[in-house]
Amino acid sequence: MRIVAQERAYFSDGPADARRQWAKLSLLANRRAHGDSPEDQTRAATQDFMLRMWVIDRLGPDDDDPDWSPDTLASDTLDALRLTPSQAGALAGGRRESAIEQIRELRWHKNLTAHPAGLAGHLEPGPTRDLLLAWVEVRPRLP
């Protein structure tokens, strides 16, 4: 259901409101489809963030709906991260000696921060935007 609804949002010739409804259905399916493990939660959040960013970029933000609000997406993104950009950067520097669990954690952070470069353009200057831009800088160094 998630994939079909997402495809309708991406490839439909319909109006933006209909495409947002398909995207909303995809988000709902995604949020119910994953388990409780950290890996499942990270995968769900990554898929969620990417679709929300796509809608904001292609169909426009909507501050009346938290799923399409850049500020809410920024907050949700930062809440999902367990490390700071400086911690992730320091750990990435020594990753050849790192345990597989630490490398996995860094990879999850890389996946969770695929969208902040685009998101930052939708945000007013301030601490949240600055923190997202710090993630944009450290992300290329993550495995």
Coordinates of C-alpha atoms in Angstrom, one line a residue:
M1 CA 0.0 0.0 0.0
R2 CA 2.8 2.4 0.9
I3 CA 4.6 2.0 -2.4
V4 CA 1.4 2.2 -4.5
A5 CA 0.3 5.3 -2.8
Q6 CA 3.7 6.9 -3.0
E7 CA 3.9 6.2 -6.8
R8 CA 0.5 7.8 -7.2
A9 CA 1.8 10.9 -5.4
Y10 CA 5.0 11.0 -7.5
F11 CA 3.6 10.1 -11.0
S12 CA 0.0 11.2 -11.0
D13 CA -1.1 14.0 -13.3
G14 CA -3.8 14.9 -10.8
P15 CA -4.0 18.2 -8.8
A16 CA -1.6 18.9 -6.0
D17 CA -4.3 18.2 -3.3
A18 CA -4.9 14.7 -4.7
R19 CA -1.2 14.0 -4.8
R20 CA -0.9 15.1 -1.2
Q21 CA -3.7 12.8 -0.2
W22 CA -1.8 9.9 -1.9
A23 CA 1.3 10.9 -0.1
K24 CA -0.6 11.1 3.2
L25 CA -1.8 7.5 2.6
S26 CA 1.7 6.4 2.0
L27 CA 2.9 8.0 5.2
L28 CA 0.1 6.3 7.2
A29 CA 1.0 2.9 5.7
N30 CA 4.7 3.5 6.3
R31 CA 4.1 4.4 10.0
R32 CA 2.2 1.2 10.6
A33 CA 4.3 -1.2 8.6
H34 CA 7.6 -1.2 10.5
G35 CA 8.5 -3.0 13.8
D36 CA 9.9 -1.5 16.9
S37 CA 13.6 -2.4 16.4
P38 CA 16.0 0.6 16.0
E39 CA 16.7 -0.5 12.4
D40 CA 12.9 -0.7 11.6
Q41 CA 12.3 2.7 13.2
T42 CA 15.2 4.3 11.3
R43 CA 14.0 2.8 8.0
A44 CA 10.4 4.1 8.7
A45 CA 11.7 7.6 9.6
T46 CA 14.0 7.8 6.6
Q47 CA 11.1 6.9 4.2
D48 CA 8.8 9.3 6.0
F49 CA 11.3 12.2 5.8
M50 CA 12.1 11.6 2.2
L51 CA 8.5 11.6 1.1
R52 CA 7.6 14.6 3.2
M53 CA 10.6 16.5 1.7
W54 CA 9.5 15.5 -1.8
V55 CA 6.0 16.9 -1.2
I56 CA 7.4 20.1 0.3
D57 CA 9.8 20.6 -2.7
R58 CA 7.4 19.6 -5.5
L59 CA 4.0 20.5 -4.2
G60 CA 4.9 23.2 -1.8
P61 CA 4.9 23.5 2.0
D62 CA 1.7 23.7 4.0
D63 CA 2.1 25.0 7.5
D64 CA -1.5 23.9 8.3
D65 CA -0.5 20.2 8.0
P66 CA 2.5 19.1 10.1
D67 CA 3.4 16.5 7.5
W68 CA 4.1 19.2 4.9
S69 CA 5.5 21.9 7.3
P70 CA 9.3 22.4 6.9
D71 CA 9.6 23.5 10.5
T72 CA 7.9 20.3 11.7
L73 CA 10.0 18.1 9.4
A74 CA 13.2 19.8 10.7
S75 CA 12.2 19.2 14.3
D76 CA 11.2 15.5 13.6
T77 CA 14.5 15.0 11.8
L78 CA 16.6 16.4 14.7
D79 CA 14.5 14.4 17.2
A80 CA 15.3 11.1 15.3
L81 CA 19.1 11.6 15.5
R82 CA 20.9 10.1 18.5
L83 CA 24.2 11.8 17.8
T84 CA 25.2 15.4 17.3
P85 CA 27.0 16.3 14.1
S86 CA 30.3 16.7 15.9
Q87 CA 29.9 13.3 17.6
A88 CA 29.1 11.7 14.2
G89 CA 32.0 13.4 12.5
A90 CA 34.4 12.3 15.3
L91 CA 33.2 8.7 15.1
A92 CA 33.3 8.7 11.3
G93 CA 37.0 9.7 11.4
G94 CA 38.0 6.5 13.2
R95 CA 35.4 4.2 11.6
R96 CA 38.0 1.7 10.3
E97 CA 38.6 0.7 13.9
S98 CA 35.0 0.9 14.9
A99 CA 32.7 -1.9 15.8
I100 CA 30.1 -2.9 13.3
E101 CA 27.3 -1.5 15.5
Q102 CA 28.9 1.9 15.5
I103 CA 29.3 1.8 11.8
R104 CA 25.6 0.8 11.5
E105 CA 24.6 3.7 13.7
L106 CA 26.6 6.2 11.6
R107 CA 25.0 4.7 8.4
W108 CA 21.5 5.2 10.0
H109 CA 22.4 8.9 10.6
K110 CA 23.5 9.2 7.0
N111 CA 20.2 7.8 5.8
L112 CA 18.2 10.1 8.2
T113 CA 20.0 13.2 7.0
A114 CA 19.6 12.7 3.3
H115 CA 17.2 15.6 3.0
P116 CA 18.4 18.6 5.2
A117 CA 20.3 20.3 2.3
G118 CA 17.0 20.8 0.5
L119 CA 15.0 21.4 3.7
A120 CA 17.3 24.2 4.9
G121 CA 16.2 26.4 2.0
H122 CA 12.6 26.3 3.4
L123 CA 13.6 27.4 6.9
E124 CA 14.2 30.8 8.4
P125 CA 17.8 31.4 9.7
G126 CA 18.2 30.2 13.2
P127 CA 19.5 27.4 15.4
T128 CA 17.4 24.6 13.8
R129 CA 18.6 25.6 10.3
D130 CA 22.2 25.9 11.5
L131 CA 22.0 22.4 13.1
L132 CA 20.7 20.9 9.9
L133 CA 23.4 22.6 7.9
A134 CA 26.0 21.1 10.3
W135 CA 24.5 17.7 9.4
V136 CA 24.9 18.6 5.7
E137 CA 28.6 19.2 6.2
V138 CA 29.3 16.0 8.2
R139 CA 27.1 13.7 6.1
P140 CA 29.6 13.0 3.3
R141 CA 32.1 11.7 5.8
L142 CA 29.6 9.1 7.2
P143 CA 29.8 5.5 5.9

